[in-house]
Coordinates of C-alpha atoms and ligand atoms in Angstrom, one line a residue:
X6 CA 33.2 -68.5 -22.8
X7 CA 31.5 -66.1 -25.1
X8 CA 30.9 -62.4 -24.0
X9 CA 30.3 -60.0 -27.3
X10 CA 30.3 -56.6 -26.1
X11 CA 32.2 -53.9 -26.8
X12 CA 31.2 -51.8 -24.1
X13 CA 29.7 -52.3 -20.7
X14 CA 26.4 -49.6 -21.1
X15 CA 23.8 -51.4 -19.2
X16 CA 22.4 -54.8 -18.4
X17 CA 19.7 -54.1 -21.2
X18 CA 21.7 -55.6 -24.2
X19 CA 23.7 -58.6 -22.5
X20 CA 22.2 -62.5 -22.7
X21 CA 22.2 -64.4 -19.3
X22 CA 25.3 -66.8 -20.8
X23 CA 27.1 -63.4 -21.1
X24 CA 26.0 -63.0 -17.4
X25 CA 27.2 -66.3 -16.5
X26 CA 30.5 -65.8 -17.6
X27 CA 30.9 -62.5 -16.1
X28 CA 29.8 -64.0 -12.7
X29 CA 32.0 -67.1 -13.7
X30 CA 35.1 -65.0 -14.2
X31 CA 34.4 -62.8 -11.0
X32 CA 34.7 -65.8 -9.0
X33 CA 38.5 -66.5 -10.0
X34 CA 39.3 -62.3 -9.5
X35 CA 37.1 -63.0 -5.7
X36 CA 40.1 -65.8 -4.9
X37 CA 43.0 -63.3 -6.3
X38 CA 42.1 -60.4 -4.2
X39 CA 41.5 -62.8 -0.8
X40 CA 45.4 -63.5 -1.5
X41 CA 48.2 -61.4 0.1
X42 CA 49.8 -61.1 -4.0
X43 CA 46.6 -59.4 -5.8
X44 CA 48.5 -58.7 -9.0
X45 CA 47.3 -60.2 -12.3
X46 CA 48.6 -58.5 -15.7
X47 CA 45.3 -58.6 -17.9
X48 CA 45.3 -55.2 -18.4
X49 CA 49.4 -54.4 -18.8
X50 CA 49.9 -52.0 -21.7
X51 CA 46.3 -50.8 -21.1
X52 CA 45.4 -47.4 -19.8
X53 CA 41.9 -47.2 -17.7
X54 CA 40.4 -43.7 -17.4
X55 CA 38.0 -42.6 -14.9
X56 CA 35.5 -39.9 -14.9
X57 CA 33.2 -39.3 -12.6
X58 CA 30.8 -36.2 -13.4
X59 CA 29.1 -37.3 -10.0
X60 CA 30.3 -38.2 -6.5
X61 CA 30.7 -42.0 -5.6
X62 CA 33.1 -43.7 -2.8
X63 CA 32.5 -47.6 -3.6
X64 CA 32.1 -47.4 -7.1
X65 CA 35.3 -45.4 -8.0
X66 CA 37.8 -46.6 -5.9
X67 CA 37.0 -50.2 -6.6
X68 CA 37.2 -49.3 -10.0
X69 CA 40.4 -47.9 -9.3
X70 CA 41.5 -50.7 -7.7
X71 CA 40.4 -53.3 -9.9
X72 CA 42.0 -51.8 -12.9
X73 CA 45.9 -51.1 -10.8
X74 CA 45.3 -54.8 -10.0
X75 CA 45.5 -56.1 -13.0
X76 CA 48.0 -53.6 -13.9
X77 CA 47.1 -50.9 -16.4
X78 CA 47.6 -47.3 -15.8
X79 CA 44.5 -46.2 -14.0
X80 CA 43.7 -42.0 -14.3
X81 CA 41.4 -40.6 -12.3
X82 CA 40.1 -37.4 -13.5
X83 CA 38.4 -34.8 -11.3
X84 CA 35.7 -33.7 -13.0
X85 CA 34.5 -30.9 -10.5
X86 CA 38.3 -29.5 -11.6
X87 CA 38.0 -29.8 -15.2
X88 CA 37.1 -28.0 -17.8
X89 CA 33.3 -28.9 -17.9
X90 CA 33.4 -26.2 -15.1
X91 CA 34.6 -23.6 -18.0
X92 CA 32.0 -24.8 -20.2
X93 CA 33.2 -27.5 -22.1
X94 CA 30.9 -30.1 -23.3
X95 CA 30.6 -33.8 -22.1
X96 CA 31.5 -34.6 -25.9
X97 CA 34.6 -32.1 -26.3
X98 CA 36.4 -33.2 -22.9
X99 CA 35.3 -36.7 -24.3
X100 CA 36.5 -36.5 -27.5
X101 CA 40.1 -34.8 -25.6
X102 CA 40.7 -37.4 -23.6
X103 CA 40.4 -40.4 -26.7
X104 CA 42.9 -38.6 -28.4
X105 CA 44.9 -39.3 -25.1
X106 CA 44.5 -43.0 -26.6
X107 CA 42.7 -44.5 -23.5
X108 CA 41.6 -48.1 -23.5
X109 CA 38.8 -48.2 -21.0
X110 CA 36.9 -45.6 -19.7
X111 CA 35.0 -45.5 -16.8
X112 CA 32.0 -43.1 -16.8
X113 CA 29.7 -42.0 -14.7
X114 CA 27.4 -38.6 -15.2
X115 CA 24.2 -37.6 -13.9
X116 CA 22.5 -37.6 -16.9
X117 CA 20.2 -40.6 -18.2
X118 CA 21.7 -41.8 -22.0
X119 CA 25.3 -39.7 -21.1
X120 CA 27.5 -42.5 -20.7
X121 CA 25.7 -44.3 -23.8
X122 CA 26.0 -41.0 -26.6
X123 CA 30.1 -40.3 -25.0
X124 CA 30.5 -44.3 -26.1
X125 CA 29.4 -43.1 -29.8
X126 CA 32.1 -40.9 -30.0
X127 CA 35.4 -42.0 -28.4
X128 CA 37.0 -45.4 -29.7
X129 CA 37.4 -47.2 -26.6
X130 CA 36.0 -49.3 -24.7
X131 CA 32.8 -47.3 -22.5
X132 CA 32.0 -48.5 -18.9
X133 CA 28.5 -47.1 -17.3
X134 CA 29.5 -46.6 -14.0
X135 CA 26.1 -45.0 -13.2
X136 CA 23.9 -42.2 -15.6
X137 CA 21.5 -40.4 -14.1
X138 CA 18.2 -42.4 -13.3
X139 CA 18.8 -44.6 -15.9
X140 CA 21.4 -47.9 -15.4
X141 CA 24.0 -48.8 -12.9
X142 CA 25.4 -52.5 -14.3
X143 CA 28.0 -53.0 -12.8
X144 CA 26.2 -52.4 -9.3
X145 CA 23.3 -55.4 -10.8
X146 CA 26.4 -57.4 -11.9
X147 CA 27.8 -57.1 -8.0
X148 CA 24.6 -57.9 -6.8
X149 CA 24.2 -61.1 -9.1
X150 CA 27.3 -62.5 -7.5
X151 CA 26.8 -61.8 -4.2
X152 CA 22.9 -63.5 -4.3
X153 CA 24.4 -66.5 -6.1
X154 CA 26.9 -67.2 -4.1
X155 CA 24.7 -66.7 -0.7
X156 CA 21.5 -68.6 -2.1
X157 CA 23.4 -71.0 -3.7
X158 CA 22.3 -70.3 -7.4
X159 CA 20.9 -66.9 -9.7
X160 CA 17.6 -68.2 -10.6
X161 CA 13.9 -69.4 -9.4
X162 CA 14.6 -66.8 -6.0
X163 CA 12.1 -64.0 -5.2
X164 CA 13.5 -60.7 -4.4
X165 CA 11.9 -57.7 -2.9
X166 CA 13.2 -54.9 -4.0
X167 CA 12.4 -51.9 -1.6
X168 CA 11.7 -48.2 -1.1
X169 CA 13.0 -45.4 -4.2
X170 CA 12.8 -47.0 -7.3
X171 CA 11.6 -44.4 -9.0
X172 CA 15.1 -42.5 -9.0
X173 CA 17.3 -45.7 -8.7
X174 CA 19.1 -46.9 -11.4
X175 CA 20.5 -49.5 -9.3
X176 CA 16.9 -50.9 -9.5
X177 CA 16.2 -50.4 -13.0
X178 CA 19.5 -52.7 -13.7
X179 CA 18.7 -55.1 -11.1
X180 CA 15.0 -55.3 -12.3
X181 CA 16.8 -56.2 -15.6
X182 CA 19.1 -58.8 -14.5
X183 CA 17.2 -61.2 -11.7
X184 CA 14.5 -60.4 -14.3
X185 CA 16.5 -61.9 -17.4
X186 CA 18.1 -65.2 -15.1
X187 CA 14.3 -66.0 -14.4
X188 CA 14.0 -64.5 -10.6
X189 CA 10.5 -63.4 -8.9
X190 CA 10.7 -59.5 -8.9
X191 CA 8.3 -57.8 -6.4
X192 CA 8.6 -53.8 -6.1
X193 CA 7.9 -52.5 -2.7
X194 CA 7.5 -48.7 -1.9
X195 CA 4.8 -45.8 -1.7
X196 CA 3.0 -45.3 -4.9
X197 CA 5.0 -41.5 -4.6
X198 CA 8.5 -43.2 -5.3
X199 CA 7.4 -45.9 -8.4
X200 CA 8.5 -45.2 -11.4
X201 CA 5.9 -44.4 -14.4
X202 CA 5.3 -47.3 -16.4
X203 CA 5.7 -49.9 -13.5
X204 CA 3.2 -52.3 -15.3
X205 CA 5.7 -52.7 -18.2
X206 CA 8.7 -54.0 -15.6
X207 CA 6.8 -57.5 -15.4
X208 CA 7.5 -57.6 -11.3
X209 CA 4.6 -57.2 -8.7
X210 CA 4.3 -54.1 -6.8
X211 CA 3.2 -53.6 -3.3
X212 CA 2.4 -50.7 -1.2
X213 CA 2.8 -52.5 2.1
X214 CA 6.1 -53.7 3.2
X215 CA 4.7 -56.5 5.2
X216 CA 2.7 -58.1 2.3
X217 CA 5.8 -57.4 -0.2
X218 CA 8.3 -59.2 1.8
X219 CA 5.9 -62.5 2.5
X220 CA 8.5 -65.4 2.2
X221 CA 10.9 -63.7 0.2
X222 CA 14.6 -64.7 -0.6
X223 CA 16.4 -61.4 -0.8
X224 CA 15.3 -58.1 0.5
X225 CA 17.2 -55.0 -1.5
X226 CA 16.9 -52.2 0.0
X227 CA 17.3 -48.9 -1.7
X228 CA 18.7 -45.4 -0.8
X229 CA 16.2 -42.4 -0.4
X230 CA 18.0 -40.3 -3.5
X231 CA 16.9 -36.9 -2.0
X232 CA 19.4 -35.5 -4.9
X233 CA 16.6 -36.8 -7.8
X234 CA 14.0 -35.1 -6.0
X235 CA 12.6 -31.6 -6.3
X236 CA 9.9 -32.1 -3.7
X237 CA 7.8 -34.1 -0.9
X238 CA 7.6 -37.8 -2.0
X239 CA 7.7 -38.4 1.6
X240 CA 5.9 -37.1 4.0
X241 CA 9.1 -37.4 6.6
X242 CA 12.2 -39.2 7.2
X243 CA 10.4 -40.7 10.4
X244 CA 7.2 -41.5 8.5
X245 CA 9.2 -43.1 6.2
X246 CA 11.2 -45.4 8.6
X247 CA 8.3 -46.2 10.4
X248 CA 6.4 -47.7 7.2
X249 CA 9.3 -48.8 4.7
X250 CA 12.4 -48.7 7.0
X251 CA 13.6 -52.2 7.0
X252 CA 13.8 -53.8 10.4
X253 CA 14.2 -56.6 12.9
X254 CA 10.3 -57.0 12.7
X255 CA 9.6 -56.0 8.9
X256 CA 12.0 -58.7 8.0
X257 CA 10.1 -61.2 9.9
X258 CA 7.8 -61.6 7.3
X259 CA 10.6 -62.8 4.7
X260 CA 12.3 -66.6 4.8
X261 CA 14.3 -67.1 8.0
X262 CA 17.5 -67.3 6.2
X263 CA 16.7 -64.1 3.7
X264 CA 19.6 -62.1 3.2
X265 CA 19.8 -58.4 3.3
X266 CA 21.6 -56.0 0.2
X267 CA 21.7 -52.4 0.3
X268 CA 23.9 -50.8 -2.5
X269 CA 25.1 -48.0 0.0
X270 CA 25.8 -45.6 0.9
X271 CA 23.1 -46.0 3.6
X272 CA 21.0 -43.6 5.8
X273 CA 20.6 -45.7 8.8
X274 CA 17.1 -45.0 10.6
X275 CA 15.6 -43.6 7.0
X276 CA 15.7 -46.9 4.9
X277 CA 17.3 -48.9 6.9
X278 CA 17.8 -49.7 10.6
X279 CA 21.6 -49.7 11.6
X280 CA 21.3 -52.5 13.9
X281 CA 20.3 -55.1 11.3
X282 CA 22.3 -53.5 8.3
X283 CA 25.4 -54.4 10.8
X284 CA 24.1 -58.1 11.7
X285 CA 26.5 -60.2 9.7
X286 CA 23.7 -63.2 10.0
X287 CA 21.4 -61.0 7.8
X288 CA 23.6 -58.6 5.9
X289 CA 25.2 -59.0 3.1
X290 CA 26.5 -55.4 2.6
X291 CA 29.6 -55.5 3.2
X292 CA 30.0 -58.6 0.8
X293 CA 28.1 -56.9 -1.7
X294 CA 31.5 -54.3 -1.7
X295 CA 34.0 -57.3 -1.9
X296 CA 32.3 -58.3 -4.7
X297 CA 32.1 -55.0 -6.5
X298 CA 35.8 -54.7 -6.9
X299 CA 35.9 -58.4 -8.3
X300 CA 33.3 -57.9 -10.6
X301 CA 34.5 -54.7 -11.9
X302 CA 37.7 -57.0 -12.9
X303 CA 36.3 -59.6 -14.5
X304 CA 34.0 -56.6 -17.1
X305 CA 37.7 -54.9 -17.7
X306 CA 39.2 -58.2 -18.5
X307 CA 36.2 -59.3 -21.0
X308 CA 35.9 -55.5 -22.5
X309 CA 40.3 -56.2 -22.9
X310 CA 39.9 -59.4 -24.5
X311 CA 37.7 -58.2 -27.3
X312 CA 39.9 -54.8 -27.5
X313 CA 42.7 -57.2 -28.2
X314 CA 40.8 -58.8 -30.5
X315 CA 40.0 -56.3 -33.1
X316 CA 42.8 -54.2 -35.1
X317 CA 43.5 -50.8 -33.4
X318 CA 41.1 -48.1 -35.0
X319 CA 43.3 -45.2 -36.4
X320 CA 42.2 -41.6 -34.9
X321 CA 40.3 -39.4 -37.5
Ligands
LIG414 C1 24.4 -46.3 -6.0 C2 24.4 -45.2 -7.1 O1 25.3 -44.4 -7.1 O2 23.5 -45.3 -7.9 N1 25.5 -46.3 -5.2 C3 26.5 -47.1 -5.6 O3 27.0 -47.1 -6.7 N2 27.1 -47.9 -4.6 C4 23.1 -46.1 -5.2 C5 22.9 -44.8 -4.5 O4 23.6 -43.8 -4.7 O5 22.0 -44.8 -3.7

């Protein structure tokens, strides 16, 4: 079992048998939290700090959890009550809190290439728990799983995924990983809500939802991130629905026994219709959330391991 990072910034820098091993060890944390016991000690001693510069539900408590299950002292820090709102920098309430001798910190911040510059300057080990548009990997990572265990393997599927991926950075790290364990990868959305560059991403892009999810394995579907947008990309939520809302009839077109992912949280009628995003035939949503915390286990204990593993850096 080989995984050679020392922080978890993106999907970018890790080889699929580094993926393989996270997915790997996730499975064994999937049986320990289906137990009534969900304690393991991997992280005893360890202190886990969170920060979140922008608001998440799944992401941060399953952090959270993850981290008091396997026993290190987990800190949440609320960022809207900190001292960023007095004008601190990222780096100075950054560099603060290292001196608190954290061993994992768990960051998420609206800004693209945050999370990777805070990593440069603290001496723990940095989780990306989402930076602006840019990557999201443990969100890829929870996807990974759940595909691979509903389709039976993480390679040779093709996967739609649909709607904003120009802000998404759950797609960019998705497009990373189903790309890097040799996955099909179309793109589906209006031209308005691709992201420059598409042609470089090596997927296929359609404008039509019913051509883009012909015979596919997966469908993703993507939140409208009316936060990352400072004007009409859309002409309206109905419009929207109407052409790239995913449906009963829309999801037709893929393989009768395609599963459906949405990385929540989920406006039902915009992106997605509630009916179907509730049928446990089809969905996988809620499993994708099982998942999350399981995964976000396995990337503390592998981060731990190599903490362990190098002599304790003295503060300068
Ligand atoms: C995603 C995020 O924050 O990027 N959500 C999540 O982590 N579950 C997707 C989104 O906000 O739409």
């Amino acid at each position: 079992m080989r995984f050679d990072q020392r922080h978890l910034l993106g999907i970018e820098p890790l080889r699929p048998d580094e993926i393989t091993t996270l997915l790997d060890l996730s499975e064994k944390y999937v049986t320990l939290n289906r137990q009534r016991d969900k304690r393991a000690g991997t992280l005893s001693g360890l202190t886990q700090i969170n920060m979140f510069f922008e608001n998440s539900t799944r992401t941060q408590a399953s952090f959270e959890l993850a981290g008091k299950r396997m026993g290190a002292d987990v800190m949440n820090m609320s960022m809207q009550a900190s001292s960023i709102k007095k004008g601190e920098t990222l780096i100075d309430t950054a560099m603060t809190l290292n001196a608190m001798h954290p061993d994992l910190l768990v960051v998420r911040h609206p800004h693209s290439g945050a999370v990777d510059l805070l990593a440069q300057k603290v001496n723990c080990a940095v989780i990306n728990a989402g930076d602006g548009r840019h990557e999201h990997p443990t969100q890829a990572l929870l996807d990974a799983l759940t595909i691979r265990r509903a389709k039976g393997r993480l390679h040779r599927l093709s996967i739609a995924i649909c709607g904003d991926i120009a802000h998404s950075r759950v797609a960019r790290s998705n497009i990373m990983l189903l790309g890097k364990m040799e996955n099909r990868i179309r793109l589906v959305g209006p031209a308005t809500l691709m992201p420059a560059g598409i042609a470089e991403f090596g997927c296929e892009v359609f404008e039509d939802m019913n051509e883009g999810l012909k015979d596919v394995d997966v469908v993703m579907m993507l939140r409208l991130q009316k936060e990352r947008m400072d004007g009409g990309f859309i002409p309206s939520e109905r419009e929207y629905f109407h052409r790239y809302g995913l449906d009963a009839q829309k999801l037709s077109r893929a393989k009768a026994d395609a599963i459906v992912m949405h990385p929540g949280p989920m406006n039902r009628g915009v992106e997605i219709d509630g009916t179907l995003a509730d049928d446990i035939n089809r969905s996988v949503i809620q499993e994708q959330v099982e998942m999350g915390v399981a995964v976000r286990m396995a990337v503390m204990d592998l981060l731990a391991r190599n903490l362990r593993a190098r002599p304790k850096e003295v503060l300068v």
